[in-house]
GROMACS .gro file of C-alpha atoms in nm:
model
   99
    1UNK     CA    1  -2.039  -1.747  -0.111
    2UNK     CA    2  -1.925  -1.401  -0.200
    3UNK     CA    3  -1.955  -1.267   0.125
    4UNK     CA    4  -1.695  -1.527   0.216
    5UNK     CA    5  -1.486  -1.465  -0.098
    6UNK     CA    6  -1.495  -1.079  -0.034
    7UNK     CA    7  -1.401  -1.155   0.358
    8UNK     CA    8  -1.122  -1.410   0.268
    9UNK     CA    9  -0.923  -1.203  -0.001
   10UNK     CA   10  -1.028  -0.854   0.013
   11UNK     CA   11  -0.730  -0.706   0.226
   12UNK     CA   12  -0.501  -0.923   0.057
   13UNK     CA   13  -0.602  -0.811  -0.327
   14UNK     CA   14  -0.631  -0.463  -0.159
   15UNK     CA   15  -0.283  -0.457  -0.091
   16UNK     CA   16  -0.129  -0.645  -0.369
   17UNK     CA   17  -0.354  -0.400  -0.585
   18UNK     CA   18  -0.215  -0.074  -0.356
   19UNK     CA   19   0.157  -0.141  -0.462
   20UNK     CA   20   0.113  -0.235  -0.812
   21UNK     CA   21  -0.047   0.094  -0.822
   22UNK     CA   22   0.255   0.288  -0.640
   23UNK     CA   23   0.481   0.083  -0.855
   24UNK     CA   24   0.327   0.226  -1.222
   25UNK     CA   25   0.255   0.630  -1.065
   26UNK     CA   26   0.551   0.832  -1.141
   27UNK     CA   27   0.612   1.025  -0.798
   28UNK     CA   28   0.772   1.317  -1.007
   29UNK     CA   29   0.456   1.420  -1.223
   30UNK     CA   30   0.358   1.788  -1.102
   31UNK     CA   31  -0.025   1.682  -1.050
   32UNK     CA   32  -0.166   1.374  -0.948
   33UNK     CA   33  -0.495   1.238  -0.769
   34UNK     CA   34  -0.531   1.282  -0.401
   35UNK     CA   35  -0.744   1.067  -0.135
   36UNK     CA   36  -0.591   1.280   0.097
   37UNK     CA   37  -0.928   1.421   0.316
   38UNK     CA   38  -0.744   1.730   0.394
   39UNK     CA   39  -0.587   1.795   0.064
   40UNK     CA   40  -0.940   1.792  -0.036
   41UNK     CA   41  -1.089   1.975   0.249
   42UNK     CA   42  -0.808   2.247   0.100
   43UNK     CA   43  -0.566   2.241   0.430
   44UNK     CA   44  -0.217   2.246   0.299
   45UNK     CA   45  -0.025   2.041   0.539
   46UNK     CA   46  -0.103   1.656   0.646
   47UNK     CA   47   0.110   1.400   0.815
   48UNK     CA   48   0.049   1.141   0.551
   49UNK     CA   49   0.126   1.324   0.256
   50UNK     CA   50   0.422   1.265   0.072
   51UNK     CA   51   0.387   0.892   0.237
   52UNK     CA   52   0.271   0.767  -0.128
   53UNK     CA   53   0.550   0.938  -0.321
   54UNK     CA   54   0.796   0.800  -0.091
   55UNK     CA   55   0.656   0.469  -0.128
   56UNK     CA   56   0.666   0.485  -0.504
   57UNK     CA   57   1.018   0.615  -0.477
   58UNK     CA   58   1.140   0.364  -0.271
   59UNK     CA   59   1.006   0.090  -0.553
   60UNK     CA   60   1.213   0.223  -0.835
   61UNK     CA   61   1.511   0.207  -0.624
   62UNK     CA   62   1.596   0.581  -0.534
   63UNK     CA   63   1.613   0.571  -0.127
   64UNK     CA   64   1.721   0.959  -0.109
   65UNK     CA   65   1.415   1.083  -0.313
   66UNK     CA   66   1.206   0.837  -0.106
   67UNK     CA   67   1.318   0.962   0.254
   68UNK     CA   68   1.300   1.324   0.158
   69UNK     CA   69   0.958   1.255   0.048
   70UNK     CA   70   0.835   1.118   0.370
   71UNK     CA   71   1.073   0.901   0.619
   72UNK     CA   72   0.774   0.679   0.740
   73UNK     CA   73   0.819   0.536   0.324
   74UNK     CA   74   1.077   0.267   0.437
   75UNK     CA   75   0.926   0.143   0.733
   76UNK     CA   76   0.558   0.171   0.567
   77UNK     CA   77   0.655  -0.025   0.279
   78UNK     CA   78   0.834  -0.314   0.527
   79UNK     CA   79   0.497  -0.339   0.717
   80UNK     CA   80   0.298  -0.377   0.407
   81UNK     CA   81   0.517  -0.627   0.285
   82UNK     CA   82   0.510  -0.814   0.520
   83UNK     CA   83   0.090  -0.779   0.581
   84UNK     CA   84   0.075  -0.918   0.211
   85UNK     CA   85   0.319  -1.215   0.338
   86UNK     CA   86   0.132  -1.334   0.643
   87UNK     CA   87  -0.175  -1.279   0.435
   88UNK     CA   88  -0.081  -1.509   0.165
   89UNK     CA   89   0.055  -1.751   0.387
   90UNK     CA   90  -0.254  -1.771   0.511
   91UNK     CA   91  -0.435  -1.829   0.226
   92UNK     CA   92  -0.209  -2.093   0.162
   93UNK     CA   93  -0.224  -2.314   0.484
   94UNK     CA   94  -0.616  -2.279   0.408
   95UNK     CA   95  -0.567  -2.414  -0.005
   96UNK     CA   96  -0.756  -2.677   0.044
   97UNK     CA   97  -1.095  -2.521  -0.013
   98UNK     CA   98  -1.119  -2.249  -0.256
   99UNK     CA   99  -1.358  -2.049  -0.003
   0.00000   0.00000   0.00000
């Protein structure tokens, strides 16, 4: 029964649980946390970075501090959106049983 729990909702909670997150980090602290593998390997330059702060940007409303941060930020947080949508919609259709 978890197995089926953890299958059903675990991309949707992962998401939902990814923007809160963006949402509460202030993208103009100095230092933050970094799952970036190459920030961590020590390698100074990365596609995705700056894709987070853009993100967060973007949800307090500031659209030039998010596209200077990363341009991918608008159109990454439109896909996600919508992911989480089509997810719970879903989940929805399927109410009837709880797993």
């Amino acid at each position: 029964m978890i197995k089926k729990l953890f299958a059903k909702y675990f991309e949707l909670t992962f998401w939902v649980a990814a923007i809160i997150a963006l949402a509460v980090t202030n993208p103009a602290a100095e230092t933050h946390f970094s799952l970036c593998p190459l920030k961590i390997a020590g390698i100074g330059w990365c596609p995705g970075c700056g894709l987070g702060h853009s993100i967060s940007w973007l949800l307090r409303g500031n659209i030039s501090n998010s596209f200077n941060a990363h341009w991918f930020g608008i159109p990454a947080l439109g896909i996600i959106l919508w992911r989480v949508f089509t997810l719970t919609r879903a989940r929805l259709s399927n109410s009837n049983s709880f797993v």
